[in-house]
Tab-separated table of C-alpha atoms in Angstrom:
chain	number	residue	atom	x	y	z
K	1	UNK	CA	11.234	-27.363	-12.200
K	2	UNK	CA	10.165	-23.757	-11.704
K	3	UNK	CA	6.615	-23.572	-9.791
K	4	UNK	CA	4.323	-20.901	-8.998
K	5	UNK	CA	1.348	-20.226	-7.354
K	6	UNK	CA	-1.443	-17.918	-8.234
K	7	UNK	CA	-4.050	-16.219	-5.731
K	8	UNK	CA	-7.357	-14.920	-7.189
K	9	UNK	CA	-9.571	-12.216	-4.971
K	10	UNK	CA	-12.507	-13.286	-7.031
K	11	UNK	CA	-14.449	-9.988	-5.441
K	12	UNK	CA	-11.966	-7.579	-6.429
K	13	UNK	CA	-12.850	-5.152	-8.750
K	14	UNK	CA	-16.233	-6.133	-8.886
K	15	UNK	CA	-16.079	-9.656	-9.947
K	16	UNK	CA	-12.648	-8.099	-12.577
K	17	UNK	CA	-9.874	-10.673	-10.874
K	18	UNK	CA	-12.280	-13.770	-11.824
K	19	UNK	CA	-12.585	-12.947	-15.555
K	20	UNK	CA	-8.909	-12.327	-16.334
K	21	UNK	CA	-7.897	-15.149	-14.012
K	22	UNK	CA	-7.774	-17.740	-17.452
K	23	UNK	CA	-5.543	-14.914	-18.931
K	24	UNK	CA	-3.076	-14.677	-16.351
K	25	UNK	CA	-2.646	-18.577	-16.138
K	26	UNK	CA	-2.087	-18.819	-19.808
K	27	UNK	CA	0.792	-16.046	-19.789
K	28	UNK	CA	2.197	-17.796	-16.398
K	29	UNK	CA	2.221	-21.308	-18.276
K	30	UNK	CA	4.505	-19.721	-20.770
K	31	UNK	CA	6.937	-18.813	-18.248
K	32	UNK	CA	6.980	-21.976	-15.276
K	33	UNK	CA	6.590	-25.743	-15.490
K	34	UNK	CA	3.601	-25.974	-12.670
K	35	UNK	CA	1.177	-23.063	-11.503
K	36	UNK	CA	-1.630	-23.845	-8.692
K	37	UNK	CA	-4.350	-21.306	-8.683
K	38	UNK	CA	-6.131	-20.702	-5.091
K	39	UNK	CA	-9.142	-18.352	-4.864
K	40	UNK	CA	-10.141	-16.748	-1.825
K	41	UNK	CA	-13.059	-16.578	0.365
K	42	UNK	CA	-11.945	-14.595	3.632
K	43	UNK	CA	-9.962	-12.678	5.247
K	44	UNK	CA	-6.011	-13.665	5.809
K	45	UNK	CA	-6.685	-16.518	3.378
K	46	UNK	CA	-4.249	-14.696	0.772
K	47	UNK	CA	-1.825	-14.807	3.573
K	48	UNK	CA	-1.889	-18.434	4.397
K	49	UNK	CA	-2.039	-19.638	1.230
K	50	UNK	CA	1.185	-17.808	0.575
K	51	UNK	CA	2.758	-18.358	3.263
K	52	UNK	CA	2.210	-22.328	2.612
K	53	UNK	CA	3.684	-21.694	-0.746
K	54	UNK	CA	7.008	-20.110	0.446
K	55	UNK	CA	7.324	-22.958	2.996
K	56	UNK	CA	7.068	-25.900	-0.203
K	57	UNK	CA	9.336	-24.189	-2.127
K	58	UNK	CA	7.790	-22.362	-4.827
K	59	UNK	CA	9.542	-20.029	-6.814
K	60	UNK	CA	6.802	-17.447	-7.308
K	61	UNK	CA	3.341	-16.362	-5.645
K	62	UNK	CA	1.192	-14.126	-8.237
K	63	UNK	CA	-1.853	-12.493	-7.102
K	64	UNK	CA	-4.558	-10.763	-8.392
K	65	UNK	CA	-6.575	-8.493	-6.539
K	66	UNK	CA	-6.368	-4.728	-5.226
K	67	UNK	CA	-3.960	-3.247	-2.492
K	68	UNK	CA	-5.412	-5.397	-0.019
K	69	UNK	CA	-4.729	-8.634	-1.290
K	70	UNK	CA	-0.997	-7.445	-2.601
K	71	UNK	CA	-0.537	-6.950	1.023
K	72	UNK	CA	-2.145	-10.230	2.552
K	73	UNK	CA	-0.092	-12.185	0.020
K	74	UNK	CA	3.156	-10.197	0.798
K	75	UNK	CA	2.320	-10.464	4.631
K	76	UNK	CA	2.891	-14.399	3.590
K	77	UNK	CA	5.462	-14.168	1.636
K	78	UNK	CA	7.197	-12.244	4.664
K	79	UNK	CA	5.761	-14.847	7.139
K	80	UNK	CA	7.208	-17.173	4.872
K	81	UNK	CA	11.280	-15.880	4.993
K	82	UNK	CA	10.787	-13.678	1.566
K	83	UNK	CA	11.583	-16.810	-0.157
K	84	UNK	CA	9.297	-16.573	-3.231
K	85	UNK	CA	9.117	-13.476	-5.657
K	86	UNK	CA	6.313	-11.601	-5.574
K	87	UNK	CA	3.842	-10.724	-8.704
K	88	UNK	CA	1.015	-9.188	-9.098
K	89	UNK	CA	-1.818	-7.736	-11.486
K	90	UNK	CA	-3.958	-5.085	-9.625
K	91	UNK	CA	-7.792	-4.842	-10.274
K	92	UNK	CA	-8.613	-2.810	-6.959
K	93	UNK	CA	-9.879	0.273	-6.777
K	94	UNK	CA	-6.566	2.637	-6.014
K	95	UNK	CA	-4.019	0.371	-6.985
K	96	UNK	CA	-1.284	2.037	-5.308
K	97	UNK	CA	1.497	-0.409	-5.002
K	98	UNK	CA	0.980	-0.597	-8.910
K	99	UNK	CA	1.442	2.951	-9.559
K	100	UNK	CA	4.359	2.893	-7.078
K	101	UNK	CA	6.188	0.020	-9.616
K	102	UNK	CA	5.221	1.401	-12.786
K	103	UNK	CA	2.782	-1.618	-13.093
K	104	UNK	CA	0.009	-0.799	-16.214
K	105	UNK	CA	-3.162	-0.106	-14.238
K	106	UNK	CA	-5.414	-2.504	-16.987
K	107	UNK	CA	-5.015	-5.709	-15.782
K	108	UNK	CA	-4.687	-7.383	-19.227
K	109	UNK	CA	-1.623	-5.119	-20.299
K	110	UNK	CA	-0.073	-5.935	-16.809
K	111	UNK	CA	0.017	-9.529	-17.754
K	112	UNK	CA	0.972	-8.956	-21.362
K	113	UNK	CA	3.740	-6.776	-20.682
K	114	UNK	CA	4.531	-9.438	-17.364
K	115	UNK	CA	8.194	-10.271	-17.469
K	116	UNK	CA	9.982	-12.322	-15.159
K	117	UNK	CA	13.468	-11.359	-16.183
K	118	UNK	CA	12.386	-7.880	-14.753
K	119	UNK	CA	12.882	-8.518	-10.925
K	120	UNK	CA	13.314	-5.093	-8.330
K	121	UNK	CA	14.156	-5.850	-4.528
K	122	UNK	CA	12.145	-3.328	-2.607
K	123	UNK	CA	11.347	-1.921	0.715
K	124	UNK	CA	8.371	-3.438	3.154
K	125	UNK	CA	7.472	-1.469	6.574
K	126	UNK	CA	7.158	-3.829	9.165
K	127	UNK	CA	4.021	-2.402	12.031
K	128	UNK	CA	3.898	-4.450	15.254
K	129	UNK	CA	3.438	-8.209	14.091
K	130	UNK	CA	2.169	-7.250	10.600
K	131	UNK	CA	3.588	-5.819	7.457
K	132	UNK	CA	2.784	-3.156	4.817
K	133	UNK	CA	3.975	-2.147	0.921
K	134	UNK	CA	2.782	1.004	0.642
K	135	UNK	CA	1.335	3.423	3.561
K	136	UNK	CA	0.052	3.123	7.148
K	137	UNK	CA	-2.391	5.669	8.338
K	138	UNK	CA	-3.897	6.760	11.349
K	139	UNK	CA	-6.634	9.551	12.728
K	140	UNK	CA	-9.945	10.679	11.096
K	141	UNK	CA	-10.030	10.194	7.693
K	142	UNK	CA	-8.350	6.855	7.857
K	143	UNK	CA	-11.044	5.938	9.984
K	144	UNK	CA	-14.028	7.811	7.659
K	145	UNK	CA	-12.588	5.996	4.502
K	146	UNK	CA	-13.318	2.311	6.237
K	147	UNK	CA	-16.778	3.559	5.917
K	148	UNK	CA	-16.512	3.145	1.906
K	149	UNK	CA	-18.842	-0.011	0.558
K	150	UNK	CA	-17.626	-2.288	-1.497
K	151	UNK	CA	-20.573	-0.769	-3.645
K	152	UNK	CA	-19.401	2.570	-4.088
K	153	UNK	CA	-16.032	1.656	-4.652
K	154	UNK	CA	-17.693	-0.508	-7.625
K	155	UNK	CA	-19.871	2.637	-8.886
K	156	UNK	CA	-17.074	5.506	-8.279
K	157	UNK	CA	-13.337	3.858	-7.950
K	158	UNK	CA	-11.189	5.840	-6.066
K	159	UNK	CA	-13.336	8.941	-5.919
K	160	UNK	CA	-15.283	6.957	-3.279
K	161	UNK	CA	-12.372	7.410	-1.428
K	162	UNK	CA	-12.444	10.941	-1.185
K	163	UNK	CA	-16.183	11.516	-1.180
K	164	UNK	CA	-15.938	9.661	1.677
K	165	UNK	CA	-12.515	11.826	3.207
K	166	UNK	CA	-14.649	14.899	2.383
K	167	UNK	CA	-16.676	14.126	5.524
K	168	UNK	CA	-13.599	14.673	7.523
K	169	UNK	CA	-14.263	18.787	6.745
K	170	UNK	CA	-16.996	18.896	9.023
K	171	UNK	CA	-15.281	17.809	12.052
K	172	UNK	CA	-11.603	19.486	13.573
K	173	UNK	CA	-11.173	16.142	15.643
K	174	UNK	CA	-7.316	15.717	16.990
K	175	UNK	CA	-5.557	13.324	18.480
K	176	UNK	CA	-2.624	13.507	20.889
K	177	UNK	CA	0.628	11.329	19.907
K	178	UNK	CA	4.087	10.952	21.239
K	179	UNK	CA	6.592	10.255	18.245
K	180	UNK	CA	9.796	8.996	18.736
K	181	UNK	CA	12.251	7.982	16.264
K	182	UNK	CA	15.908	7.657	15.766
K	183	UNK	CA	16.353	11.551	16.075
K	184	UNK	CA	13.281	12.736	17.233
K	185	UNK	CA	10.879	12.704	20.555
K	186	UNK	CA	8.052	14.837	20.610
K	187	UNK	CA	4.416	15.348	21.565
K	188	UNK	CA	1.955	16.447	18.862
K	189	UNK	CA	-1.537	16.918	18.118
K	190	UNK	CA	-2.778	15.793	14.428
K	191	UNK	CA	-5.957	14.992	12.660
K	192	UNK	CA	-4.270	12.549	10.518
K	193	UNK	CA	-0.307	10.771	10.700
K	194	UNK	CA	0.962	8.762	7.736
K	195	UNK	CA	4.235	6.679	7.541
K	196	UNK	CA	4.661	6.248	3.816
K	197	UNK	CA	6.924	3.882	1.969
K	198	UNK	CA	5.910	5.184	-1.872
K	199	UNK	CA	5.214	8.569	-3.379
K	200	UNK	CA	1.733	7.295	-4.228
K	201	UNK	CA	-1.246	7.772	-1.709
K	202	UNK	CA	-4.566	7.139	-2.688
K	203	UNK	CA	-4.092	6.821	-6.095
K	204	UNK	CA	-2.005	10.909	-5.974
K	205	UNK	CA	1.640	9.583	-7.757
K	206	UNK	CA	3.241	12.666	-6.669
K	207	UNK	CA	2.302	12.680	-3.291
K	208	UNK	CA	5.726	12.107	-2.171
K	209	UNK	CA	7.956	12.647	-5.114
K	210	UNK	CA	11.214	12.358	-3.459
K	211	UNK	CA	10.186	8.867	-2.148
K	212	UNK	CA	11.254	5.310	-3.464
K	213	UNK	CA	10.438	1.859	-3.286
K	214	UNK	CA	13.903	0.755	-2.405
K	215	UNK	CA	15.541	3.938	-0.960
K	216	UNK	CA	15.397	2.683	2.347
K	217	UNK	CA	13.346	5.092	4.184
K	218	UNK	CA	9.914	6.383	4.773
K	219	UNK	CA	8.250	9.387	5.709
K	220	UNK	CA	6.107	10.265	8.796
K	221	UNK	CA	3.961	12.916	7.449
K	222	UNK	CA	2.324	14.435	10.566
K	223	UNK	CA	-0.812	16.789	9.614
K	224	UNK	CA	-0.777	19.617	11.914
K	225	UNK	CA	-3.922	20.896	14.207
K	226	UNK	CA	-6.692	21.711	11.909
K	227	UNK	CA	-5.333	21.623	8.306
K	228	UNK	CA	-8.908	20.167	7.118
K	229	UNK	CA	-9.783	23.685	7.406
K	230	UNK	CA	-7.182	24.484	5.084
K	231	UNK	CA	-7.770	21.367	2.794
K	232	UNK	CA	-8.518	23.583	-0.307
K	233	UNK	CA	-5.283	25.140	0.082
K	234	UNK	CA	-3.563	21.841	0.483
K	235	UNK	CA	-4.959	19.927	-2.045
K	236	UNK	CA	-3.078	21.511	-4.554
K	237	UNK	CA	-0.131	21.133	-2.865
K	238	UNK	CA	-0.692	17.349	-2.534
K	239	UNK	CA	-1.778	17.195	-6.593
K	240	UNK	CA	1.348	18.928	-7.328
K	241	UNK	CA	3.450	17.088	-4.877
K	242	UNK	CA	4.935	19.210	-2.674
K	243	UNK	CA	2.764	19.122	0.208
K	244	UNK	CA	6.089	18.161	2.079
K	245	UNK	CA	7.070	21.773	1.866
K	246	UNK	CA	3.431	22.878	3.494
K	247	UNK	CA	3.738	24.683	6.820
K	248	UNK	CA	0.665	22.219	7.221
K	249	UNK	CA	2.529	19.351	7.463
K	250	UNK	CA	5.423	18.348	9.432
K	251	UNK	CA	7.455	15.016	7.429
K	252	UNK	CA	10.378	13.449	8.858
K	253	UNK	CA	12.604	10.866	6.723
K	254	UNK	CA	13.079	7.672	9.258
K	255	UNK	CA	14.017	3.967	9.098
K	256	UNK	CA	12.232	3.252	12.210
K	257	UNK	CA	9.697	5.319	14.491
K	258	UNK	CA	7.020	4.289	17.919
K	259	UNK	CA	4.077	6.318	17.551
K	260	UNK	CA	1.791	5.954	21.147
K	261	UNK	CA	-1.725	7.574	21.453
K	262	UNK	CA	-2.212	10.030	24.724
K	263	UNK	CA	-5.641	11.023	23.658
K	264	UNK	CA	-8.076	9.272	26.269
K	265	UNK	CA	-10.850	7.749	23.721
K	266	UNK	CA	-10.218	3.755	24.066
K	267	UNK	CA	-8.770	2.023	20.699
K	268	UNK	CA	-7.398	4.103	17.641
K	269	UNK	CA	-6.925	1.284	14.619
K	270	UNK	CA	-5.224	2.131	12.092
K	271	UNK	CA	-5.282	1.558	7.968
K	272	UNK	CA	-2.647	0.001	6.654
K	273	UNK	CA	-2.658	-0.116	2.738
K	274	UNK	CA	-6.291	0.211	2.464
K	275	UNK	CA	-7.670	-2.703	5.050
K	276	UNK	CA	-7.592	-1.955	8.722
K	277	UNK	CA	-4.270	-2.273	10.629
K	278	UNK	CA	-2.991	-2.575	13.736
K	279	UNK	CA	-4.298	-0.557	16.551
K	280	UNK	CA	-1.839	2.062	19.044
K	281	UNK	CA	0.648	2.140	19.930
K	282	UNK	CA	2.625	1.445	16.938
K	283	UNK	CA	6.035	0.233	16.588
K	284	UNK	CA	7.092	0.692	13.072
K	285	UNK	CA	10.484	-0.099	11.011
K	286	UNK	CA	11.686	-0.184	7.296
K	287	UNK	CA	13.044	-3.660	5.901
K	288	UNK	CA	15.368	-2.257	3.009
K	289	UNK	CA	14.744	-4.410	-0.111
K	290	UNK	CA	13.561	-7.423	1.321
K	291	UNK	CA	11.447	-8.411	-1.221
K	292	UNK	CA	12.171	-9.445	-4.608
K	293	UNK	CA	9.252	-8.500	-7.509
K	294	UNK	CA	8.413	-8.733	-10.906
K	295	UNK	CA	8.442	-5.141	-12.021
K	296	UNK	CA	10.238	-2.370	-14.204
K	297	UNK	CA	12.929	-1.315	-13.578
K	298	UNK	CA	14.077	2.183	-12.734
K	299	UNK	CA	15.395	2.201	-15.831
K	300	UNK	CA	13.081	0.522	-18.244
K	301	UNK	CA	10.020	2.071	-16.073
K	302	UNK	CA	11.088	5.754	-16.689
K	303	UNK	CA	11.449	4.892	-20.946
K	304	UNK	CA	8.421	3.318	-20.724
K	305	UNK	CA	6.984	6.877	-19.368
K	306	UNK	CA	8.683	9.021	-22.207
């Protein structure tokens, strides 16, 4: 008997996860013998609750929410021994671990077109004691884009996002690392460091073209001293995706890298897929295709784009 359970973000996307919650069940009843639904109503509870799942045996954990859910549930499904597939239907506001799968953005054509004959294994970044799908950020955007309200994210999506990263020009704030990875030990100064699983960031799907879910790898893309005051010369390069290639940007291709703060101003957190992460230092590693998912595959998700 083939069971799944089903975790609803009732907040997410304004209120969004709640009303297509009876849709979702109905195309999940179709495909296993017993779903449980569990909302939540605080933080980690998406983790828990899937966590609890994996450890009863359940075939599947579903949620429905934006990037911040996917990775509370997939934190439990990786607490858990990645012993349930992963699904999910995103209603955020970016939506990037969507984009990344060639998941439709609506959330009712993401359950129509739900399949779970179409399973991908793919690559989850471990940080610390936690664990992230999609990107891990640190400096002073990261820490500008926190600021966004639930309110504007409502009103504006993800151009709340960078209304809110377009405070960043008026300040040429750097920070001090040491990087080391399997190849590499340096000392740099950056306004912003990103470790990248994807070739989506903030909702830009050719950020990182040359990236994949399941390739393995991801990319430390260091931001050198004051590129915000070059950020209408990079933008294009990041639209067109081949900011890589900028002589602003320094990006190394890494399974596993330890990124420590020298910069003397107390606690640096970081944001990890959307939600504030762990604070420095940082201790972060790729787990190659640890996670199985309902999803396109390469295949089917590059026809499906012709």
């Amino acid at each position: 008997m083939s069971r799944c359970l089903v975790i609803i973000n009732p907040v997410s996307g304004g209120g969004a996860a709640r009303r297509y919650a009876l849709d979702l069940q109905w195309k999940l009843s179709t495909l296993f013998d017993t779903i449980e639904i569990k909302f939540t109503t605080g933080a980690n509870d998406a983790t828990r609750f899937a966590k609890a799942a994996c450890d009863d045996g359940f075939d599947a954990v579903f949620c429905m929410g934006g990037d911040g859910t996917v990775n509370e549930t997939v934190n439990g499904i990786a607490q858990g021994g990645f012993k349930a597939t992963f699904g999910f239907i995103p209603v955020g506001t970016v939506n990037d671990m969507s984009r990344a799968l060639g998941i439709p953005q609506r959330p009712l054509e993401a359950i129509r077109h739900l399949d779970i004959n179409q399973v991908r294994s793919i690559d989850i970044g471990r940080c610390n004691d936690k664990y992230f799908c999609n990107n891990i950020a640190a400096g002073v955007i990261p820490k500008v884009i926190e600021e966004v309200t639930p309110k504007e994210k409502r009103i504006l999506g993800p151009l709340a996002y960078f209304l809110r990263a377009g405070q960043a020009l008026f300040t040429t704030k750097d920070y001090t690392y040491r990087v080391k990875t399997e190849t590499d030990d340096f000392i740099c100064k950056s306004p912003l460091v990103l470790a990248l699983l994807t070739n989506v960031v903030s909702s830009f799907e050719r950020f990182m073209p040359e990236a994949s879910v399941d390739d393995g790898y991801m990319r430390l893309v260091i931001f050198k001293e004051y590129f915000i005051l070059d950020i209408f010369k990079v933008l294009p390069l990041i639209l067109s995706g081949a900011i890589y290639n900028s002589s602003n940007t320094t990006t190394l291709t890494v399974q596993k890298a330890h990124i420590e703060l020298l910069s003397n101003i107390g606690d640096l957190p970081t944001n990890m897929d959307g939600d504030a992460g762990p604070s420095m230092p940082v201790d972060l590693e790729v787990l190659p295709q640890v996670l199985k998912v309902f999803a396109p595959t390469k295949h089917q998700k590059k026809k499906s784009l012709i």
